[in-house]
Coordinates of C-alpha atoms in Angstrom, one line a residue:
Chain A
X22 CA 73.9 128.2 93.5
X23 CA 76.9 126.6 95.2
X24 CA 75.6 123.8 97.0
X25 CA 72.3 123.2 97.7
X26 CA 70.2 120.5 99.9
X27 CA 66.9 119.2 99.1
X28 CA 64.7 117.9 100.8
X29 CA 66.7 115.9 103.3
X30 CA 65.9 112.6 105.3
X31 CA 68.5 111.4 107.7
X32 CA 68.1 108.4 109.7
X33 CA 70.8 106.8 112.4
X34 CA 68.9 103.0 112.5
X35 CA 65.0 103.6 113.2
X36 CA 66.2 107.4 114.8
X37 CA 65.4 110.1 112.3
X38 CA 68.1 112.7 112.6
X39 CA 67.2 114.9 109.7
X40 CA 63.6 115.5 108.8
X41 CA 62.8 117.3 105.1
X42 CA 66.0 120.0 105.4
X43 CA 66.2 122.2 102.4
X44 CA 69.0 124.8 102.9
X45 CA 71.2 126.8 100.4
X46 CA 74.6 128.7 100.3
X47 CA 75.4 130.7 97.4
X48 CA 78.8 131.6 96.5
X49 CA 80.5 134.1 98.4
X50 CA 77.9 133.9 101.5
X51 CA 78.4 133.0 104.7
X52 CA 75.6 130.9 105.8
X53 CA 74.7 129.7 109.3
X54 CA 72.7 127.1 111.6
X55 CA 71.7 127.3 114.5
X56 CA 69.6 124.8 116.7
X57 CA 70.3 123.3 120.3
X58 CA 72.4 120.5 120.7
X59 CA 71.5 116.9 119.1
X60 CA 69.2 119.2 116.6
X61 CA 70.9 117.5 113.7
X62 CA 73.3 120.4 112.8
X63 CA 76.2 117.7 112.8
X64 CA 74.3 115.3 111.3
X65 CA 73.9 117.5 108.4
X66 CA 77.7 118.5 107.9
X67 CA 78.6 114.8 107.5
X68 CA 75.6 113.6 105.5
X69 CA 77.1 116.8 103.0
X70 CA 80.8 115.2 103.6
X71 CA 79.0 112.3 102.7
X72 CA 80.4 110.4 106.2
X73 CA 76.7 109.7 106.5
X74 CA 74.3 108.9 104.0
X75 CA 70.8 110.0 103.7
X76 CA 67.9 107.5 103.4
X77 CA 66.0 111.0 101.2
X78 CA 66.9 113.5 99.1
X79 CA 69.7 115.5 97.7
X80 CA 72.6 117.5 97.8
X81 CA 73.8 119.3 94.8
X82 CA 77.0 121.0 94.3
X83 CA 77.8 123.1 91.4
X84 CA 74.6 121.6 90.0
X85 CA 75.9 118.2 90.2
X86 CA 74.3 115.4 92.8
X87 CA 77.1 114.5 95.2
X88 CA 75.2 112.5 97.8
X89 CA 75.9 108.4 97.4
X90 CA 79.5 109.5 96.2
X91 CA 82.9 108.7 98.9
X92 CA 84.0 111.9 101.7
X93 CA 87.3 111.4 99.4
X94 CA 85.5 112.6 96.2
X95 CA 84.0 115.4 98.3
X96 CA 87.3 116.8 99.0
X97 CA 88.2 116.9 95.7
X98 CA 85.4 118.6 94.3
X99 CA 85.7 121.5 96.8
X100 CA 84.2 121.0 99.7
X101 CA 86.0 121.3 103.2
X102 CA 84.8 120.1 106.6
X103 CA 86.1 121.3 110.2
X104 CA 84.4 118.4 112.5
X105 CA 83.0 119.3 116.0
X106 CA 85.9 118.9 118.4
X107 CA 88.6 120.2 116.0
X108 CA 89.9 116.3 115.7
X109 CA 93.6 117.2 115.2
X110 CA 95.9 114.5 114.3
X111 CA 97.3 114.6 117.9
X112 CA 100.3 112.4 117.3
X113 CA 101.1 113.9 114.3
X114 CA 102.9 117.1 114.2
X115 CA 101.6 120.6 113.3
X116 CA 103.5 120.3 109.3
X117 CA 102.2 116.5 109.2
X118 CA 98.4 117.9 110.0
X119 CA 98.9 120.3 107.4
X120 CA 100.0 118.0 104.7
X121 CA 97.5 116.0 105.4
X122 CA 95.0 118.5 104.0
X123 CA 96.4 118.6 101.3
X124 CA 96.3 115.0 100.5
X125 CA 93.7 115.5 97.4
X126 CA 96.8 117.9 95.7
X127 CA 99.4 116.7 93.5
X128 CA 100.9 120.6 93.5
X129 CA 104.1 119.9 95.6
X130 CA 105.1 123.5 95.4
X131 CA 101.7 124.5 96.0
X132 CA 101.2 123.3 99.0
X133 CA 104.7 124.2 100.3
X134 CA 103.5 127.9 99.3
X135 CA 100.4 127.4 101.1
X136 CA 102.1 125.9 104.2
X137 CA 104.4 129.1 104.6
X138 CA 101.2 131.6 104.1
X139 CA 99.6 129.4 106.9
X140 CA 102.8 130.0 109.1
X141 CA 102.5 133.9 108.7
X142 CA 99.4 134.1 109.0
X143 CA 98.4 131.9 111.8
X144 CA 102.0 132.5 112.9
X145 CA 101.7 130.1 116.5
X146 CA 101.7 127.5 113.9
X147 CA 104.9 128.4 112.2
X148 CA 106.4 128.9 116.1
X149 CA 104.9 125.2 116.4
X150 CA 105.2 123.6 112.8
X151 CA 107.7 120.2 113.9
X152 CA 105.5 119.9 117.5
X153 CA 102.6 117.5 118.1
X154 CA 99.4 119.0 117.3
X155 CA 98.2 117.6 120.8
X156 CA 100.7 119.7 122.0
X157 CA 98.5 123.1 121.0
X158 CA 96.1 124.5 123.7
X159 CA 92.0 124.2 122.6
X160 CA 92.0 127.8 120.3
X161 CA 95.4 126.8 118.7
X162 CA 93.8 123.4 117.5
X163 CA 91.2 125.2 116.2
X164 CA 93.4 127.4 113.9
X165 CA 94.9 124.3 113.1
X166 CA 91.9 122.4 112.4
X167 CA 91.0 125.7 110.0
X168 CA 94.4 125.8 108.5
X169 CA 94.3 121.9 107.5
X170 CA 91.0 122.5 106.1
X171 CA 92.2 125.5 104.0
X172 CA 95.0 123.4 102.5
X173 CA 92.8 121.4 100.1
X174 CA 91.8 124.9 98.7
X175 CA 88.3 124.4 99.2
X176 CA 85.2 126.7 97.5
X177 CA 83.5 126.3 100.6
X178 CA 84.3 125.0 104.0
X179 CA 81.9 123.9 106.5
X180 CA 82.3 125.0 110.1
X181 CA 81.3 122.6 112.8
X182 CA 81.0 124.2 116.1
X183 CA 84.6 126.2 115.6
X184 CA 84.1 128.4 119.3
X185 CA 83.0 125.5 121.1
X186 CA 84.8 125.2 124.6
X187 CA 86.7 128.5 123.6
X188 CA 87.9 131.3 125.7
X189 CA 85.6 134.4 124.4
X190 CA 88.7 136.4 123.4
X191 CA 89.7 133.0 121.0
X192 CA 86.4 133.1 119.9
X193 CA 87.1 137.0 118.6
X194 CA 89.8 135.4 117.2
X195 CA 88.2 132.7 115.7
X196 CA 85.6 134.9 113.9
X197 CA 87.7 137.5 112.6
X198 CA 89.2 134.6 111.0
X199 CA 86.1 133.4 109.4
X200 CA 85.4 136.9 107.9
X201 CA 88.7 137.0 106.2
X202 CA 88.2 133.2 104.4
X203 CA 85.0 134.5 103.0
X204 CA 86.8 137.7 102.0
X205 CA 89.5 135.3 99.9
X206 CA 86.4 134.1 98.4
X207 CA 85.5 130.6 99.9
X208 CA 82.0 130.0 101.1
X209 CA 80.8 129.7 104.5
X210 CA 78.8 126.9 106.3
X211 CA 78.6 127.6 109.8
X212 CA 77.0 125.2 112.4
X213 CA 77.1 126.9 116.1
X214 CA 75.5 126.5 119.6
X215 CA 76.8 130.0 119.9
X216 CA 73.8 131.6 117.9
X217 CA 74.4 135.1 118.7
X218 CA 78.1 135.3 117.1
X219 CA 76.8 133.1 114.5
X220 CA 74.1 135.4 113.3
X221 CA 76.6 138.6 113.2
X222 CA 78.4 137.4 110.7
X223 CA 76.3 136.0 108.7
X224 CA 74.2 136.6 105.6
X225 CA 72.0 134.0 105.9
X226 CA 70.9 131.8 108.6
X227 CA 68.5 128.9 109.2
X228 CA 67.2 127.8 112.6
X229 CA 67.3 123.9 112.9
X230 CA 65.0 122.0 115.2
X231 CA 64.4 118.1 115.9
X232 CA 66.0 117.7 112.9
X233 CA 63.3 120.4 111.1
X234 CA 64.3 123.9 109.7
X235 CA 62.1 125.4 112.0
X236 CA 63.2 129.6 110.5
X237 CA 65.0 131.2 108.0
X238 CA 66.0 134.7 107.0
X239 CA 69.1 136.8 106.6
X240 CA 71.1 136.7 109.5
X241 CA 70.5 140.4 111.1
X242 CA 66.7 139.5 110.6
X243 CA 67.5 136.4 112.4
X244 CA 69.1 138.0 115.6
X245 CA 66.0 140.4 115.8
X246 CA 63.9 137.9 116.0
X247 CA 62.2 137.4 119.1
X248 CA 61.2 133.9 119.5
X249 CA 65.2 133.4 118.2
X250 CA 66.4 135.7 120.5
X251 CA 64.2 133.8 123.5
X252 CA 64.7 130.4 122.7
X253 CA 68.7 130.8 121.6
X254 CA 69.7 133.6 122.1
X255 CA 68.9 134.1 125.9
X256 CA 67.9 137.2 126.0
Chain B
X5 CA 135.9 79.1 126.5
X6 CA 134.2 76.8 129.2
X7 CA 131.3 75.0 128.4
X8 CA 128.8 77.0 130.4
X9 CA 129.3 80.2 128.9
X10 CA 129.6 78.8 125.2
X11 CA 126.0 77.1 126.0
X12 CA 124.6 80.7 127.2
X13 CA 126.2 82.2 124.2
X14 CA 125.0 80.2 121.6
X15 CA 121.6 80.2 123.2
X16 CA 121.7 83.9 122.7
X17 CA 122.6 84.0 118.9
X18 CA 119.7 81.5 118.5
X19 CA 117.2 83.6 120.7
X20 CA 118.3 86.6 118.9
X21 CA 117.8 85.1 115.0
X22 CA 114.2 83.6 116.8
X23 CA 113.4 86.9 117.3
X24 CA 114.1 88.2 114.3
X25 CA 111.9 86.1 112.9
X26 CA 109.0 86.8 115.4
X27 CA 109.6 90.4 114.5
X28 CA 109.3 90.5 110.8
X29 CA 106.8 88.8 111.1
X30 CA 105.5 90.7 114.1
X31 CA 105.5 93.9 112.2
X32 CA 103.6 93.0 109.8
X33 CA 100.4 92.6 112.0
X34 CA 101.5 95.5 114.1
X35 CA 100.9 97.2 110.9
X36 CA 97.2 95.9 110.1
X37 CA 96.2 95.6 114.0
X38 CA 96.6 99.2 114.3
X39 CA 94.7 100.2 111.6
X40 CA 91.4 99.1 113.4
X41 CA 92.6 97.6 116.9
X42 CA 91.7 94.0 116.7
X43 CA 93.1 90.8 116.8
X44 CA 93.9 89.9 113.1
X45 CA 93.5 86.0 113.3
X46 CA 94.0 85.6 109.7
X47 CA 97.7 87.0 109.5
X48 CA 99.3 83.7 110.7
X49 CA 97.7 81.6 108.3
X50 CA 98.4 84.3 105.3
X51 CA 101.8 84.4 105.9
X52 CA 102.0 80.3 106.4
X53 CA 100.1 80.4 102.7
X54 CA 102.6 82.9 101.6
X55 CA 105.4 80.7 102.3
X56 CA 103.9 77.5 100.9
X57 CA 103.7 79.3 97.9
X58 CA 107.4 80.5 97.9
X59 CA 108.2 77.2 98.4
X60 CA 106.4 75.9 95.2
X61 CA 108.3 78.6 93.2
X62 CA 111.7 77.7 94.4
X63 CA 110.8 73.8 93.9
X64 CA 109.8 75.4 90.8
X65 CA 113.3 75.9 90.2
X66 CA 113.0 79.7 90.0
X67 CA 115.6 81.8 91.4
X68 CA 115.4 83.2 94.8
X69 CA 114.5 86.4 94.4
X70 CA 111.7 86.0 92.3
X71 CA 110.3 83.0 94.2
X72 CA 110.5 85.3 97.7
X73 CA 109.5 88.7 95.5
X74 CA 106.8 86.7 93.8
X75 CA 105.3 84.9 96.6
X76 CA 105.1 88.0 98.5
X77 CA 103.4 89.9 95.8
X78 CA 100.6 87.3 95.8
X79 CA 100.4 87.0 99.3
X80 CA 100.0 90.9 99.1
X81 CA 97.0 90.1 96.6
X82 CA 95.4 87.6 99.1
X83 CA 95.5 90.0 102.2
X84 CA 93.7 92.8 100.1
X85 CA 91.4 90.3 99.0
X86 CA 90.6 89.3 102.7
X87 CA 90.2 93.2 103.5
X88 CA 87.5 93.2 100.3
X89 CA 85.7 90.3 101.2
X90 CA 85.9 89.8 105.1
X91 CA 86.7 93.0 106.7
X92 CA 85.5 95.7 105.0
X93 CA 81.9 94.4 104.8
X94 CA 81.7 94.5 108.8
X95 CA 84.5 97.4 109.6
X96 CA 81.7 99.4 111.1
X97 CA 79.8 96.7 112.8
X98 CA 80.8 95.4 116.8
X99 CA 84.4 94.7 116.9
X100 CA 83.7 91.2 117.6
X101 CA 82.3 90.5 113.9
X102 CA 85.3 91.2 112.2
X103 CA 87.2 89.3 114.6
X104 CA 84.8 86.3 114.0
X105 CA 84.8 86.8 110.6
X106 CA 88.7 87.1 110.3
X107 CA 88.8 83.5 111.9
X108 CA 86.9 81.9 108.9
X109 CA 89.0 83.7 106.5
X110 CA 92.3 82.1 108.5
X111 CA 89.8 78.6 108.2
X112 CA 89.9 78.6 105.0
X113 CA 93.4 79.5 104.0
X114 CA 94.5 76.6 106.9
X115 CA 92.1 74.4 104.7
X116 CA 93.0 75.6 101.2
X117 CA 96.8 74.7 102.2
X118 CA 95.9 72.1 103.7
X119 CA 95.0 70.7 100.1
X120 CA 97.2 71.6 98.6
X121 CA 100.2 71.2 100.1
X122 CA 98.9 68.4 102.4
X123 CA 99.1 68.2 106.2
X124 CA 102.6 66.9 107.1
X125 CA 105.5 69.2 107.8
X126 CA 107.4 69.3 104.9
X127 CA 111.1 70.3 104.4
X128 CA 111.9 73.8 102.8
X129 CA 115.1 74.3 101.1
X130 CA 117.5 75.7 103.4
X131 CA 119.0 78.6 101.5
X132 CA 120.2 80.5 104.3
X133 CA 124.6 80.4 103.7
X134 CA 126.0 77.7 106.2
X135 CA 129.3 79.3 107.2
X136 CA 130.2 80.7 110.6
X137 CA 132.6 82.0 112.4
X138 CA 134.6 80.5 115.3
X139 CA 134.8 82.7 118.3
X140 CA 137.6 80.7 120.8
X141 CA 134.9 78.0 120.7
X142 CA 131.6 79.6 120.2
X143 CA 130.7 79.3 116.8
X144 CA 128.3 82.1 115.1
X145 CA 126.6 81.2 112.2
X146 CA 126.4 83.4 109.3
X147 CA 123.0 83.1 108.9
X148 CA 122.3 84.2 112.7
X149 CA 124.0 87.5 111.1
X150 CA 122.0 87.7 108.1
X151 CA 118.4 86.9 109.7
X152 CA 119.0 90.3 112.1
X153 CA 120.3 92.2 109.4
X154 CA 117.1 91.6 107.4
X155 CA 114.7 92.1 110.5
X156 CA 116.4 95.4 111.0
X157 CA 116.3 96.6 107.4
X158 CA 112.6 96.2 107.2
X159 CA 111.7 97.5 109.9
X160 CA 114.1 100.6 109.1
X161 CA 112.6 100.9 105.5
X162 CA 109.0 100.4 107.2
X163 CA 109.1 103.1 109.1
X164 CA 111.2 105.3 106.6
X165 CA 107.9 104.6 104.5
X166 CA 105.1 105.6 107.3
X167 CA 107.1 108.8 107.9
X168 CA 108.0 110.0 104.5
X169 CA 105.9 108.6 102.3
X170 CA 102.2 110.1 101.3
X171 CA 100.7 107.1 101.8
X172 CA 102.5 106.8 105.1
X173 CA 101.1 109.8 106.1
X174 CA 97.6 109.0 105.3
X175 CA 97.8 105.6 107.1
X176 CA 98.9 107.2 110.3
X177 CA 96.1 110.2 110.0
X178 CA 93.5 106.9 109.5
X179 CA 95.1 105.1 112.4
X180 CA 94.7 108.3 114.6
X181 CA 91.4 109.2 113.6
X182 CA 89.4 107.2 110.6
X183 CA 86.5 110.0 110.9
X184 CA 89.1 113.0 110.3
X185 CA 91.3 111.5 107.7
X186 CA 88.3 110.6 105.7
X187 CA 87.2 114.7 105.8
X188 CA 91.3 115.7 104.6
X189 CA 90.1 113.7 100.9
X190 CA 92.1 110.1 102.2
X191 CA 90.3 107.3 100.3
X192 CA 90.2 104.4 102.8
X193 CA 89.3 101.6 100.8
X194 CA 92.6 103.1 98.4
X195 CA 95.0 103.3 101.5
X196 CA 93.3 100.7 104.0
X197 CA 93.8 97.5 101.3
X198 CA 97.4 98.5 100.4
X199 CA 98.1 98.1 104.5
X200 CA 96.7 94.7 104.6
X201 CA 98.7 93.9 101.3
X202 CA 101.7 95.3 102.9
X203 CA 101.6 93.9 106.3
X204 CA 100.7 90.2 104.4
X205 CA 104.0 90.7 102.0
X206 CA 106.3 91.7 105.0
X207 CA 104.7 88.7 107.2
X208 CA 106.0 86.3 104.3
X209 CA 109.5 87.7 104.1
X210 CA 109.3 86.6 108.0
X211 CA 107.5 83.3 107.4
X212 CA 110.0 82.3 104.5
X213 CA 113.2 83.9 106.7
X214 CA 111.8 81.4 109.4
X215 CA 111.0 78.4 107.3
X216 CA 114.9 78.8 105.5
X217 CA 116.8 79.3 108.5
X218 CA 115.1 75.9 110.3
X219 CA 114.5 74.0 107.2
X220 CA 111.0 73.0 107.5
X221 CA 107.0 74.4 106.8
X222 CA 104.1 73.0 108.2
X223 CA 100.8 74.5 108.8
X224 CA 100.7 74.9 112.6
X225 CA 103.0 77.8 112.1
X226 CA 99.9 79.7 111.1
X227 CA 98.2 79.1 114.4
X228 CA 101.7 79.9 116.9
X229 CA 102.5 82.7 114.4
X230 CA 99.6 84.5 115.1
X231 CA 100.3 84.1 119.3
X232 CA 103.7 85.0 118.8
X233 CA 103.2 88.2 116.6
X234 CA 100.3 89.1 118.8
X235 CA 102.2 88.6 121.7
X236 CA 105.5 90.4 120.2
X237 CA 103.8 93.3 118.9
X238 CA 101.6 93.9 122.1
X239 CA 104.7 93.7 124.4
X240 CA 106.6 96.3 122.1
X241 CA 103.5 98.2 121.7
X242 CA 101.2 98.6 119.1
X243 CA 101.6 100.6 116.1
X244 CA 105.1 101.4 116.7
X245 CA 107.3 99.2 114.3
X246 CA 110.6 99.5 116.6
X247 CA 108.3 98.4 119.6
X248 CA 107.3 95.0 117.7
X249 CA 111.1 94.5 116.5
X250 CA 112.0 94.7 120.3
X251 CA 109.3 92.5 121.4
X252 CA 110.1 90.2 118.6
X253 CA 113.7 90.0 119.9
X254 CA 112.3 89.8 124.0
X255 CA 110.1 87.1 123.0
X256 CA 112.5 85.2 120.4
X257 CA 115.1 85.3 123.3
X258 CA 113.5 84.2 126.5
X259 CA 111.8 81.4 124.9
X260 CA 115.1 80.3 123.4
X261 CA 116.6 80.8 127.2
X262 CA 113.4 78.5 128.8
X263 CA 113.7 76.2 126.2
X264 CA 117.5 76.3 126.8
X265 CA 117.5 76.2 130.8
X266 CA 113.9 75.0 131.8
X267 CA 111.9 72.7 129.5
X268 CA 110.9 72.9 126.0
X269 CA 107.3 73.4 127.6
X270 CA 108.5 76.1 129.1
X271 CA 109.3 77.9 125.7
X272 CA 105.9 77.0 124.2
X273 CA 104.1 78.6 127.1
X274 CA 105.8 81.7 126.8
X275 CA 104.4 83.4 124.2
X276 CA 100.8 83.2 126.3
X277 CA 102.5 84.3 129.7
X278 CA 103.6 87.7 127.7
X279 CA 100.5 88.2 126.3
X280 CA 98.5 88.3 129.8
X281 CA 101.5 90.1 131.9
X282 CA 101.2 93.0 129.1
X283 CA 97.5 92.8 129.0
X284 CA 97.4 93.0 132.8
X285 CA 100.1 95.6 133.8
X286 CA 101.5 97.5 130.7
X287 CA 98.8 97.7 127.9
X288 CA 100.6 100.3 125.8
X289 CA 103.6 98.0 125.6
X290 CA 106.8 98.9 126.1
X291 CA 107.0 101.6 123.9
X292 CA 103.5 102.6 123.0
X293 CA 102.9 105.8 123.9
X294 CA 99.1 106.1 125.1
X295 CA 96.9 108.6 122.8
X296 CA 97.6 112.3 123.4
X297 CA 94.5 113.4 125.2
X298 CA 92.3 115.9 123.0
X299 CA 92.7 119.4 125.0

């Protein structure tokens, strides 16, 4: 097991936020939530970054408990987090956002490597590399966002809303991306509003509600589902 | 030379090495406000601390360079100590707390000076070189020179070290987004202390520049210091080093001109009428750039 959540209590002041969430992602998977908004899908992304802490519970990674440690020690140990909103460093340029994933590595030539193999292959960053990242339109950002993330060589990244406010052809774009980071071998953790491209790609998939996993199943059971497919999917 | 434009002149040279002053010291709060955007009441009294303590070492006897390098180094200590103990205990709380509670930590380094060094005004060795040249009657002094050179190399090497340095980097990324630089693996309480220590050592090379070139320490400078590096970083805009140089050097010079041409009331005034007239009609500063809106 890669990382693994146990029974989880979240509280913001006297609001519970996260109410007795167990979920799992083994290596390899790509593993998603779904839940309408303010259902505590964010909530649970930063209380695994450790941004939040949880008043219950734990969060194992590698078999170790990381919960109570700092989001720096996090990093380090492997674990990478696109927030909601992309959250570019808008001042900064495309190359200084980039660095700036890398900050846990002490491998200079490493992450000059890195850096060029971001360029090629999310090449409107190369085209873009010495302009402000505020600059980029919304999907750009987002590559961006993935791209910084991806510096820190993570074993698994956790996705926080990546199509949201997305043109659907950037959202193509955006998936096909996520396919080929599980296909170098990191782990997926995918939070999305947008359940029904969620659930195609994934393996596994848990259905968050009021803060309570309210489903769970693999994600082609998932999308089958009917009361899924009523209440999130639309349809 | 006539009279008139020898007095204009030498008001300028004096504005000018006045605003050096106000931007050393200037940049050094420029550096901590923008880290979390409040009024850092405690940076005039740290730096006034700061140079007290330089001035023991040199009556110490030590030489120069270690008394300056020394006393900043140990200011440096004392402003990470104030992050420890007064801010980062409330950095998430209302941004009133930490304003609050940065005005006991200034009380008490007043206080603590005040004991030590007593209340009066006391004179500090004036080890700025006395020459000057003669320009057909208007006489600049070396040490009008040397107080701009030194302004200008620190804020030069300042922003050499935000731009090219790893922890530069990693201060900017916090000052954009705290949140987002926490999830790229940056330690905040590793980075965030070293920017208090930092801003606190460059506000004492500014405190002891000031106290040298006019001869004299007391502990009012903490209080006016704080005004006039508020008021000079605000006006340049915040977070941008050149911006608090430049409005260390506006301020410095028109309050040497309305001290010069309308009353030495005048002058003290001035560093309050610049901090409304920015707040009011330019709160970026001059050269603040507002934040690039998120697409």
């Amino acid at each position: 097991m890669l990382l693994s959540v146990e029974n989880l209590w979240v509280f913001y002041g006297p609001i519970e936020a996260i109410h007795d969430v167990s979920i799992q992602v083994d290596q390899g998977e790509i593993v998603s939530i779904v839940g309408h908004n303010g259902a505590g899908k964010s909530t649970l992304l930063k209380t695994i970054s450790c941004l939040l802490k949880p008043t219950a519970g734990q969060i194992k990674y590698n078999d170790g408990v990381i919960n109570g440690t700092d989001p720096d020690k996090v990093v380090s140990a492997g674990i990478s987090h696109v927030p909601e909103g992309r959250q570019v460093f808008a001042s900064l340029s495309v190359y200084d956002n980039l660095m700036a994933g890398a900050y846990s590595r002490g491998d200079a030539d490493g992450v000059k490597r890195d850096i060029d193999m971001y360029c090629q292959r999310f090449p409107i960053l190369g085209e873009r590399l010495h302009q402000r990242a505020g600059y980029l339109s919304g999907g750009e950002q987002q590559m961006l966002a993935i791209a910084r993330a991806l510096m820190s060589r993570p074993k698994i990244l956790l996705l926080d809303e990546p199509s949201l406010g997305l043109a659907p052809v950037v959202v193509n774009e955006v998936y096909r991306i996520i396919e080929e980071i599980r296909k170098d071998g990191t782990s997926i953790l995918l939070v999305e509003q947008n359940a029904n491209r969620a659930l195609n790609v994934s393996d596994r998939a848990y259905v968050l509600a009021s803060g309570q996993i309210e489903l769970s199943g693999t994600g082609k059971e998932m999308a089958e589902n009917d009361d899924v497919r009523k209440v999130y999917l639309g349809v | 030379m006539n009279t008139e434009l020898n007095y204009f002149l030498q008001t300028t040279s004096n504005g000018i090495s006045l605003g050096s002053m106000y931007s050393m010291i200037a940049v050094g709060y420029s550096m901590v406000y923008s880290l979390l955007y409040q009024v850092n009441f405690a940076h005039g009294d740290l730096y006034v601390f700061g140079t007290f303590i330089a001035f023991s070492f040199i009556s110490m006897a030590l030489p120069l360079p270690v008394a300056i390098l020394a006393a900043g180094l140990l200011t440096a200590l004392i402003g990470m100590t104030i992050e420890r103990t007064v801010y980062r205990p409330v950095r998430y709380a209302n941004r009133i707390v930490p304003m609050i509670s940065a005005l006991g930590a200034a009380l008490v380094l007043r206080t603590a000076a005040q004991i030590i060094w007593g209340p009066e005004a006391i004179a500090f060795p004036q080890f700025l070189p006395g020459g000057s040249f003669n320009l057909g009657g208007f006489t600049l002094f070396h040490k009008n020179i040397i107080v701009l050179l030194f302004a200008t190399a620190l804020v030069v090497g300042l922003t050499w070290i935000m731009n090219h340095t790893k922890f530069g980097r990693a201060t900017q990324c916090i000052v954009e987004n705290m949140e987002a630089a926490q999830l790229m693996g940056i330690p905040l309480n590793k980075i965030i202390p070293l920017v208090y220590g930092l801003g606190g050592f460059f506000g004492v090379i500014g405190g002891i520049m000031y106290s040298g070139y006019y001869g004299v320490i007391s502990i009012d400078m903490g209080i006016w210091g704080t005004v006039k590096a508020w008021a000079a970083a605000m006006l340049g805009g915040v977070g941008n080093f050149y911006g608090a140089f430049l409005g260390g050097l506006i301020l410095g010079v028109s309050e040497t001109f309305a001290g010069a041409y309308i009353s030495s009331a005048a002058k003290e005034a001035l560093g309050y009428i610049v901090i409304v007239l920015v707040l009011v009609f330019r709160p970026n500063g001059l050269l603040g750039k507002k934040k690039v809106v998120k697409v």
